[in-house]
Amino acid sequence: MLARGERTGYDIAAAMRRPVSYFWTAGHSQIHPELQKLLAGGLVVYETRHGPGPQDKKVYRLTPEGSGALREWVTTPPRERPERDELVLKTYASWLADPPLLKRLFADQLALHEARLAEYEREEGLFGEPPRPGDPKFGNYATLRCGLGYERHRAEWCRWMVAQLSDSL
Amino acid sequence: MLARGERTGYDIAAAMRRPVSYFWTAGHSQIHPELQKLLAGGLVVYETRHGPGPQDKKVYRLTPEGSGALREWVTTPPRERPERDELVLKTYASWLADPPLLKRLFADQLALHEARLAEYEREEGLFGEPPRPGDPKFGNYATLRCGLGYERHRAEWCRWMVAQLSDSL
DNA sequence: ACTGGCATGTAAAGCGTTACATGATTTT
DNA sequence: AAAATCATGTAACGCTTTACATGCCAGT
């Protein structure tokens, strides 16, 4: 986020109330210590400014070293895919659950994914011309596309589950 | 896993080298303490038996209380979707990366997802008649379907990314 | 002689969440 | 008068990973 411009810890936390890139979250209690670590490592610096709040704010920005480290991090392969999905794990043991309760669980999840999908589609509409790689906005657009694909896949799977459970009742 | 039959900690760890339900992992150093907690809570019991190894093995099985707790857990709504995906986060900052390196990152990821997809499709073929809910095998089948959908969505997104990066070079 | 499978654990460190802690200004 | 926004932190707890620790037996 700092690569997109200077920000306070508060700004970052506020933006993260909705997951950055649709797939990452952090609370302010994680952000402030993390900024201190980056500062100690010389990857960011800050400037103190007065703001509407009671405390002076610390406006952080990336140093050239920070920018370089980020640049390198981007192209190092990530650890394996997120292998922790509670709903899928529950599904694994679903044969011993109460079928109507189970059906409701998946119907609720389906509604949730459909709502998110509608919201993402609205956001997609806000981009006129799709941004090209090299533009910071490309990051926003590409992650949104991932979110869209994810929600579609998820909604479809939940719909299939509901259908399976309906048949068996 | 214990709901499917009695097992030792070693058995569970061995099965978890590949994620259970395609979306959950654990190492033996997490499994053994966890079994001790379940034991203390009366959710499992074990029987000591001789095996090929040097130590006697502890064969665990669910108690009625354990089975009941699991049954309840299955239908309690999970915490929100897994919002932590390193590759997507990298994508968010991808505009400052070296384009050829970035393209390679996604090409590698694509290959990985395609390989997994092929493997899952093979596994799908091993089920003849799809199991019905109520059958323990339904858990295996339903989670496999989720894995298939996930890999398809992921592969498609990676393919799109590679295409975007090819155009811009 | 070495590798891999069987078999169970503990310890340390890192990461993440929730709760604790303070306090001014602006809006309702 | 109360609630929301701005603003920064620390502490406690829980989960996960990695490393440490042991040791027999079977196959190559």
Short mmCIF file of C-alpha atoms (C1' of nucleotides) in Angstrom, two decimals:
data_model
loop_
_atom_site.label_atom_id
_atom_site.label_comp_id
_atom_site.label_asym_id
_atom_site.label_seq_id
_atom_site.Cartn_x
_atom_site.Cartn_y
_atom_site.Cartn_z
CA MET A 1 0.00 0.00 0.00
CA LEU A 2 2.88 2.34 0.74
CA ALA A 3 4.13 1.76 -2.80
CA ARG A 4 0.97 3.52 -3.98
CA GLY A 5 1.76 6.61 -1.88
CA GLU A 6 2.46 7.78 1.67
CA ARG A 7 0.07 6.70 4.38
CA THR A 8 -0.32 6.58 8.15
CA GLY A 9 -0.84 3.33 10.03
CA TYR A 10 -4.38 4.46 10.56
CA ASP A 11 -4.92 4.91 6.81
CA ILE A 12 -3.66 1.41 6.14
CA ALA A 13 -5.84 -0.10 8.86
CA ALA A 14 -8.88 1.79 7.55
CA ALA A 15 -8.29 0.51 4.01
CA MET A 16 -7.88 -3.01 5.35
CA ARG A 17 -11.32 -3.19 6.84
CA ARG A 18 -12.08 -4.60 3.42
CA PRO A 19 -9.33 -7.07 2.47
CA VAL A 20 -6.57 -5.55 0.30
CA SER A 21 -6.42 -7.26 -3.06
CA TYR A 22 -9.57 -9.13 -1.92
CA PHE A 23 -7.38 -11.74 -0.23
CA TRP A 24 -5.40 -10.17 2.60
CA THR A 25 -6.33 -8.59 5.91
CA ALA A 26 -4.61 -7.07 8.97
CA GLY A 27 -5.75 -5.16 12.01
CA HIS A 28 -4.19 -1.97 13.37
CA SER A 29 -2.56 -3.92 16.19
CA GLN A 30 -0.59 -5.82 13.60
CA ILE A 31 0.13 -2.86 11.36
CA HIS A 32 1.77 -0.55 13.90
CA PRO A 33 4.39 -3.05 15.12
CA GLU A 34 5.02 -4.07 11.52
CA LEU A 35 5.72 -0.47 10.51
CA GLN A 36 8.18 -0.25 13.39
CA LYS A 37 9.99 -3.32 12.08
CA LEU A 38 10.12 -1.88 8.56
CA LEU A 39 11.45 1.36 10.01
CA ALA A 40 14.17 -0.49 11.93
CA GLY A 41 15.08 -2.29 8.70
CA GLY A 42 15.34 0.98 6.79
CA LEU A 43 12.55 0.03 4.39
CA VAL A 44 10.32 2.95 5.37
CA VAL A 45 10.71 6.39 6.94
CA TYR A 46 8.10 8.64 8.47
CA GLU A 47 7.40 12.30 8.91
CA THR A 48 5.41 13.67 11.83
CA ARG A 49 2.46 15.88 10.96
CA HIS A 50 -0.41 17.49 12.78
CA GLY A 51 -3.85 16.12 12.09
CA PRO A 52 -7.36 16.32 13.41
CA GLY A 53 -6.60 13.64 16.02
CA PRO A 54 -5.08 14.20 19.44
CA GLN A 55 -1.77 12.64 18.56
CA ASP A 56 0.51 13.79 15.79
CA LYS A 57 0.32 11.39 12.90
CA LYS A 58 3.24 9.52 11.42
CA VAL A 59 3.13 9.62 7.65
CA TYR A 60 5.14 6.70 6.29
CA ARG A 61 6.66 6.26 2.88
CA LEU A 62 8.92 3.67 1.23
CA THR A 63 12.65 4.25 0.98
CA PRO A 64 14.45 3.14 -2.21
CA GLU A 65 15.54 0.02 -0.25
CA GLY A 66 11.93 -0.67 0.69
CA SER A 67 10.81 -0.26 -2.87
CA GLY A 68 13.55 -2.62 -4.04
CA ALA A 69 12.68 -5.25 -1.43
CA LEU A 70 9.03 -5.11 -2.45
CA ARG A 71 9.95 -5.41 -6.10
CA GLU A 72 11.95 -8.54 -5.39
CA TRP A 73 9.29 -10.03 -3.14
CA VAL A 74 6.68 -9.75 -5.88
CA THR A 75 8.40 -12.23 -8.16
CA THR A 76 9.52 -14.78 -5.56
CA PRO A 77 7.17 -17.78 -5.71
CA PRO A 78 4.57 -17.84 -2.94
CA ARG A 79 4.19 -20.68 -0.48
CA GLU A 80 1.63 -23.21 -1.57
CA ARG A 81 -1.99 -22.24 -2.05
CA PRO A 82 -4.08 -21.37 1.00
CA GLU A 83 -4.75 -24.86 2.31
CA ARG A 84 -7.12 -24.02 5.09
CA ASP A 85 -10.78 -23.76 4.37
CA GLU A 86 -13.06 -24.47 7.26
CA LEU A 87 -16.19 -24.96 5.21
CA VAL A 88 -14.57 -27.61 3.05
CA LEU A 89 -13.27 -29.37 6.15
CA LYS A 90 -16.78 -29.40 7.58
CA THR A 91 -17.98 -30.86 4.29
CA TYR A 92 -15.53 -33.70 4.74
CA ALA A 93 -17.41 -34.74 7.91
CA SER A 94 -20.84 -33.72 6.63
CA TRP A 95 -22.27 -37.22 6.44
CA LEU A 96 -22.91 -37.23 10.18
CA ALA A 97 -24.65 -33.86 10.35
CA ASP A 98 -28.35 -33.14 10.49
CA PRO A 99 -29.35 -32.77 6.80
CA PRO A 100 -31.74 -29.78 7.14
CA LEU A 101 -29.18 -27.85 9.22
CA LEU A 102 -26.51 -28.72 6.71
CA LYS A 103 -28.64 -27.55 3.83
CA ARG A 104 -29.21 -24.27 5.60
CA LEU A 105 -25.48 -23.82 6.17
CA PHE A 106 -24.81 -24.08 2.46
CA ALA A 107 -27.79 -21.97 1.49
CA ASP A 108 -26.47 -19.21 3.77
CA GLN A 109 -23.00 -19.51 2.32
CA LEU A 110 -24.45 -19.37 -1.18
CA ALA A 111 -26.31 -16.15 -0.38
CA LEU A 112 -23.10 -14.68 0.99
CA HIS A 113 -21.14 -15.50 -2.14
CA GLU A 114 -23.86 -14.22 -4.41
CA ALA A 115 -23.92 -10.91 -2.52
CA ARG A 116 -20.18 -10.59 -2.81
CA LEU A 117 -20.31 -11.48 -6.48
CA ALA A 118 -22.86 -8.74 -7.15
CA GLU A 119 -20.69 -6.23 -5.30
CA TYR A 120 -17.58 -7.25 -7.25
CA GLU A 121 -19.44 -7.01 -10.53
CA ARG A 122 -20.47 -3.49 -9.61
CA GLU A 123 -16.83 -2.66 -8.85
CA GLU A 124 -15.77 -4.17 -12.16
CA GLY A 125 -18.15 -1.78 -13.91
CA LEU A 126 -16.34 1.18 -12.34
CA PHE A 127 -13.23 0.40 -14.35
CA GLY A 128 -13.86 1.77 -17.82
CA GLU A 129 -10.95 0.65 -19.95
CA PRO A 130 -9.14 -2.26 -18.23
CA PRO A 131 -5.74 -1.02 -16.92
CA ARG A 132 -2.57 -2.45 -18.47
CA PRO A 133 0.30 -4.07 -16.52
CA GLY A 134 2.71 -1.36 -15.39
CA ASP A 135 -0.16 0.77 -14.13
CA PRO A 136 -0.70 0.52 -10.35
CA LYS A 137 -4.40 0.13 -11.10
CA PHE A 138 -3.63 -3.10 -12.91
CA GLY A 139 -3.01 -4.61 -9.48
CA ASN A 140 -6.47 -3.59 -8.35
CA TYR A 141 -8.07 -4.87 -11.53
CA ALA A 142 -6.24 -8.20 -11.68
CA THR A 143 -7.01 -9.03 -8.05
CA LEU A 144 -10.65 -8.11 -8.60
CA ARG A 145 -10.77 -10.57 -11.49
CA CYS A 146 -9.41 -13.23 -9.16
CA GLY A 147 -12.08 -12.37 -6.62
CA LEU A 148 -14.77 -12.61 -9.27
CA GLY A 149 -13.57 -16.02 -10.41
CA TYR A 150 -13.32 -17.24 -6.84
CA GLU A 151 -16.83 -16.12 -5.90
CA ARG A 152 -18.28 -17.69 -9.04
CA HIS A 153 -16.58 -21.00 -8.36
CA ARG A 154 -17.64 -20.91 -4.73
CA ALA A 155 -21.24 -19.99 -5.45
CA GLU A 156 -21.50 -22.77 -7.99
CA TRP A 157 -20.14 -25.34 -5.58
CA CYS A 158 -22.53 -24.24 -2.82
CA ARG A 159 -25.41 -24.41 -5.28
CA TRP A 160 -24.42 -27.95 -6.16
CA MET A 161 -24.24 -28.88 -2.47
CA VAL A 162 -27.70 -27.47 -1.82
CA ALA A 163 -29.05 -29.44 -4.78
CA GLN A 164 -27.45 -32.65 -3.51
CA LEU A 165 -28.94 -32.13 -0.07
CA SER A 166 -32.36 -31.30 -1.50
CA ASP A 167 -32.45 -34.52 -3.51
CA SER A 168 -31.64 -36.64 -0.50
CA LEU A 169 -34.32 -35.18 1.78
CA MET B 1 -10.62 -38.56 10.31
CA LEU B 2 -11.33 -40.48 13.51
CA ALA B 3 -15.02 -40.40 12.60
CA ARG B 4 -14.12 -42.63 9.67
CA GLY B 5 -12.48 -45.19 11.94
CA GLU B 6 -9.79 -45.67 14.56
CA ARG B 7 -6.34 -44.35 13.77
CA THR B 8 -2.98 -43.59 15.40
CA GLY B 9 -1.45 -40.12 15.40
CA TYR B 10 1.03 -41.47 12.91
CA ASP B 11 -1.76 -42.62 10.58
CA ILE B 12 -3.35 -39.18 10.68
CA ALA B 13 -0.06 -37.42 10.02
CA ALA B 14 0.68 -39.77 7.13
CA ALA B 15 -2.72 -39.11 5.55
CA MET B 16 -2.19 -35.38 6.01
CA ARG B 17 0.90 -35.26 3.85
CA ARG B 18 -1.72 -34.60 1.20
CA PRO B 19 -4.25 -32.08 2.57
CA VAL B 20 -7.38 -33.69 4.05
CA SER B 21 -10.44 -32.61 2.12
CA TYR B 22 -7.99 -30.87 -0.25
CA PHE B 23 -8.03 -27.80 2.01
CA TRP B 24 -6.57 -28.64 5.41
CA THR B 25 -3.12 -29.68 6.61
CA ALA B 26 -1.35 -30.46 9.90
CA GLY B 27 1.99 -31.90 10.89
CA HIS B 28 2.61 -34.64 13.45
CA SER B 29 3.88 -32.09 15.96
CA GLN B 30 0.46 -30.49 15.93
CA ILE B 31 -1.51 -33.75 15.86
CA HIS B 32 -0.04 -35.41 18.96
CA PRO B 33 -0.69 -32.51 21.36
CA GLU B 34 -4.15 -32.10 19.84
CA LEU B 35 -4.99 -35.75 20.49
CA GLN B 36 -3.90 -35.24 24.10
CA LYS B 37 -6.28 -32.31 24.41
CA LEU B 38 -9.14 -34.31 22.91
CA LEU B 39 -8.30 -37.12 25.34
CA ALA B 40 -8.37 -34.72 28.30
CA GLY B 41 -11.74 -33.46 27.08
CA GLY B 42 -13.14 -36.97 26.85
CA LEU B 43 -13.74 -36.71 23.11
CA VAL B 44 -11.41 -39.58 22.25
CA VAL B 45 -9.97 -42.65 23.96
CA TYR B 46 -7.05 -44.84 22.94
CA GLU B 47 -5.94 -48.41 23.19
CA THR B 48 -2.29 -49.40 23.29
CA ARG B 49 -1.21 -51.98 20.74
CA HIS B 50 2.02 -53.52 19.55
CA GLY B 51 3.17 -52.64 16.08
CA PRO B 52 6.24 -52.90 13.87
CA GLY B 53 7.70 -49.74 15.40
CA PRO B 54 9.81 -49.58 18.56
CA GLN B 55 7.11 -47.89 20.61
CA ASP B 56 3.68 -49.26 21.27
CA LYS B 57 1.13 -47.42 19.20
CA LYS B 58 -1.89 -45.58 20.58
CA VAL B 59 -4.96 -46.36 18.54
CA TYR B 60 -7.47 -43.57 19.03
CA ARG B 61 -11.20 -43.59 18.45
CA LEU B 62 -14.06 -41.14 19.04
CA THR B 63 -16.22 -41.43 22.13
CA PRO B 64 -19.97 -40.72 21.80
CA GLU B 65 -19.24 -37.24 23.19
CA GLY B 66 -16.55 -36.72 20.56
CA SER B 67 -18.89 -37.84 17.83
CA GLY B 68 -21.59 -35.47 19.11
CA ALA B 69 -19.20 -32.52 19.31
CA LEU B 70 -18.06 -33.17 15.75
CA ARG B 71 -21.64 -33.44 14.57
CA GLU B 72 -22.43 -30.04 16.07
CA TRP B 73 -19.27 -28.44 14.76
CA VAL B 74 -20.12 -29.45 11.21
CA THR B 75 -23.21 -27.24 11.03
CA THR B 76 -21.87 -24.18 12.87
CA PRO B 77 -21.03 -21.48 10.30
CA PRO B 78 -17.32 -21.19 9.55
CA ARG B 79 -15.30 -18.03 10.01
CA GLU B 80 -15.16 -15.97 6.85
CA ARG B 81 -13.51 -17.32 3.72
CA PRO B 82 -9.77 -17.84 3.71
CA GLU B 83 -8.63 -14.26 3.18
CA ARG B 84 -4.95 -14.80 2.80
CA ASP B 85 -3.53 -15.55 -0.58
CA GLU B 86 0.06 -14.60 -1.11
CA LEU B 87 -0.03 -14.78 -4.90
CA VAL B 88 -2.96 -12.40 -5.12
CA LEU B 89 -1.24 -9.99 -2.74
CA LYS B 90 1.85 -10.08 -4.95
CA THR B 91 -0.39 -9.34 -7.91
CA TYR B 92 -1.60 -6.23 -6.13
CA ALA B 93 1.95 -4.85 -6.24
CA SER B 94 2.83 -6.42 -9.59
CA TRP B 95 3.13 -3.15 -11.51
CA LEU B 96 6.61 -2.55 -10.11
CA ALA B 97 8.00 -6.01 -10.88
CA ASP B 98 10.17 -7.05 -13.77
CA PRO B 99 7.66 -8.17 -16.46
CA PRO B 100 9.50 -11.26 -17.77
CA LEU B 101 10.05 -12.52 -14.22
CA LEU B 102 6.42 -11.86 -13.42
CA LYS B 103 5.25 -13.72 -16.50
CA ARG B 104 7.36 -16.67 -15.49
CA LEU B 105 5.88 -16.65 -11.98
CA PHE B 106 2.39 -16.98 -13.37
CA ALA B 107 3.38 -19.50 -16.02
CA ASP B 108 4.85 -21.67 -13.24
CA GLN B 109 1.74 -21.31 -11.13
CA LEU B 110 -0.41 -22.19 -14.13
CA ALA B 111 1.58 -25.38 -14.71
CA LEU B 112 1.13 -26.26 -11.06
CA HIS B 113 -2.62 -25.83 -11.17
CA GLU B 114 -2.92 -27.75 -14.41
CA ALA B 115 -0.99 -30.65 -12.91
CA ARG B 116 -3.21 -30.66 -9.85
CA LEU B 117 -6.30 -30.45 -12.02
CA ALA B 118 -5.21 -33.49 -14.03
CA GLU B 119 -4.59 -35.40 -10.80
CA TYR B 120 -8.01 -34.45 -9.39
CA GLU B 121 -9.73 -35.45 -12.61
CA ARG B 122 -8.05 -38.83 -12.36
CA GLU B 123 -9.30 -39.15 -8.78
CA GLU B 124 -12.79 -38.17 -9.88
CA GLY B 125 -12.74 -41.04 -12.36
CA LEU B 126 -12.10 -43.49 -9.51
CA PHE B 127 -15.54 -42.78 -8.07
CA GLY B 128 -17.97 -44.79 -10.18
CA GLU B 129 -21.42 -43.82 -9.02
CA PRO B 130 -21.23 -40.47 -7.13
CA PRO B 131 -21.83 -41.12 -3.40
CA ARG B 132 -24.98 -39.70 -1.80
CA PRO B 133 -25.04 -37.49 1.34
CA GLY B 134 -25.12 -39.72 4.43
CA ASP B 135 -22.34 -41.85 3.02
CA PRO B 136 -18.90 -40.99 4.48
CA LYS B 137 -17.58 -41.08 0.92
CA PHE B 138 -19.82 -38.17 0.09
CA GLY B 139 -17.42 -36.01 2.11
CA ASN B 140 -14.53 -37.15 -0.03
CA TYR B 141 -16.45 -36.62 -3.24
CA ALA B 142 -17.89 -33.20 -2.36
CA THR B 143 -14.52 -31.82 -1.27
CA LEU B 144 -12.94 -33.19 -4.44
CA ARG B 145 -15.54 -31.29 -6.45
CA CYS B 146 -14.57 -28.14 -4.59
CA GLY B 147 -10.92 -28.79 -5.34
CA LEU B 148 -11.72 -29.29 -9.03
CA GLY B 149 -13.66 -26.03 -9.21
CA TYR B 150 -10.91 -24.19 -7.37
CA GLU B 151 -8.14 -25.45 -9.63
CA ARG B 152 -10.14 -24.62 -12.74
CA HIS B 153 -10.79 -21.08 -11.55
CA ARG B 154 -7.18 -20.63 -10.54
CA ALA B 155 -5.76 -22.01 -13.77
CA GLU B 156 -8.01 -19.76 -15.79
CA TRP B 157 -6.98 -16.68 -13.84
CA CYS B 158 -3.27 -17.52 -14.22
CA ARG B 159 -3.80 -18.07 -17.94
CA TRP B 160 -5.43 -14.65 -18.20
CA MET B 161 -2.51 -13.07 -16.30
CA VAL B 162 0.03 -14.69 -18.61
CA ALA B 163 -1.91 -13.41 -21.63
CA GLN B 164 -2.02 -9.89 -20.19
CA LEU B 165 1.71 -9.93 -19.56
CA SER B 166 2.44 -11.35 -23.03
CA ASP B 167 0.50 -8.56 -24.71
CA SER B 168 2.37 -5.86 -22.84
CA LEU B 169 5.86 -7.16 -23.65
"C1'" DA C 1 26.32 -48.82 5.62
"C1'" DC C 2 22.49 -46.10 4.52
"C1'" DT C 3 17.79 -44.89 3.60
"C1'" DG C 4 13.00 -45.04 4.62
"C1'" DG C 5 9.16 -46.38 7.28
"C1'" DC C 6 7.17 -46.82 11.87
"C1'" DA C 7 6.14 -44.34 16.26
"C1'" DT C 8 5.85 -40.65 19.76
"C1'" DG C 9 6.70 -36.66 21.63
"C1'" DT C 10 8.77 -31.40 23.24
"C1'" DA C 11 10.59 -26.55 22.46
"C1'" DA C 12 11.12 -22.30 20.29
"C1'" DA C 13 9.79 -18.90 17.38
"C1'" DG C 14 6.62 -16.53 14.33
"C1'" DC C 15 2.19 -14.93 13.00
"C1'" DG C 16 -2.47 -13.35 13.91
"C1'" DT C 17 -6.54 -12.11 16.75
"C1'" DT C 18 -8.73 -10.13 20.57
"C1'" DA C 19 -8.69 -7.31 24.31
"C1'" DC C 20 -6.73 -3.55 26.87
"C1'" DA C 21 -5.45 1.48 27.02
"C1'" DT C 22 -5.79 6.51 26.01
"C1'" DG C 23 -7.79 10.75 24.36
"C1'" DA C 24 -9.20 14.94 21.24
"C1'" DT C 25 -12.45 16.58 17.72
"C1'" DT C 26 -16.53 16.40 14.92
"C1'" DT C 27 -21.06 14.90 13.85
"C1'" DT C 28 -25.72 13.42 15.17
"C1'" DA D 1 -25.14 13.85 25.46
"C1'" DA D 2 -23.63 10.13 22.76
"C1'" DA D 3 -21.43 8.16 18.95
"C1'" DA D 4 -18.14 8.10 15.28
"C1'" DT D 5 -13.74 9.41 13.48
"C1'" DC D 6 -8.99 10.21 14.08
"C1'" DA D 7 -4.64 8.34 16.09
"C1'" DT D 8 -1.23 5.22 18.27
"C1'" DG D 9 0.19 1.79 20.73
"C1'" DT D 10 0.82 -2.85 24.27
"C1'" DA D 11 -0.45 -7.51 26.24
"C1'" DA D 12 -2.25 -12.01 26.29
"C1'" DC D 13 -3.51 -15.84 24.00
"C1'" DG D 14 -3.85 -19.28 20.45
"C1'" DC D 15 -2.46 -21.56 16.30
"C1'" DT D 16 1.16 -23.13 13.06
"C1'" DT D 17 5.74 -24.17 11.60
"C1'" DT D 18 10.34 -25.65 12.18
"C1'" DA D 19 13.61 -27.75 14.70
"C1'" DC D 20 15.03 -30.86 18.29
"C1'" DA D 21 14.92 -35.64 20.29
"C1'" DT D 22 14.77 -40.79 20.31
"C1'" DG D 23 15.08 -45.42 18.41
"C1'" DC D 24 13.77 -50.11 16.16
"C1'" DC D 25 13.22 -52.74 11.90
"C1'" DA D 26 13.29 -53.74 6.91
"C1'" DG D 27 15.03 -53.21 2.50
"C1'" DT D 28 18.81 -51.76 -0.75
#
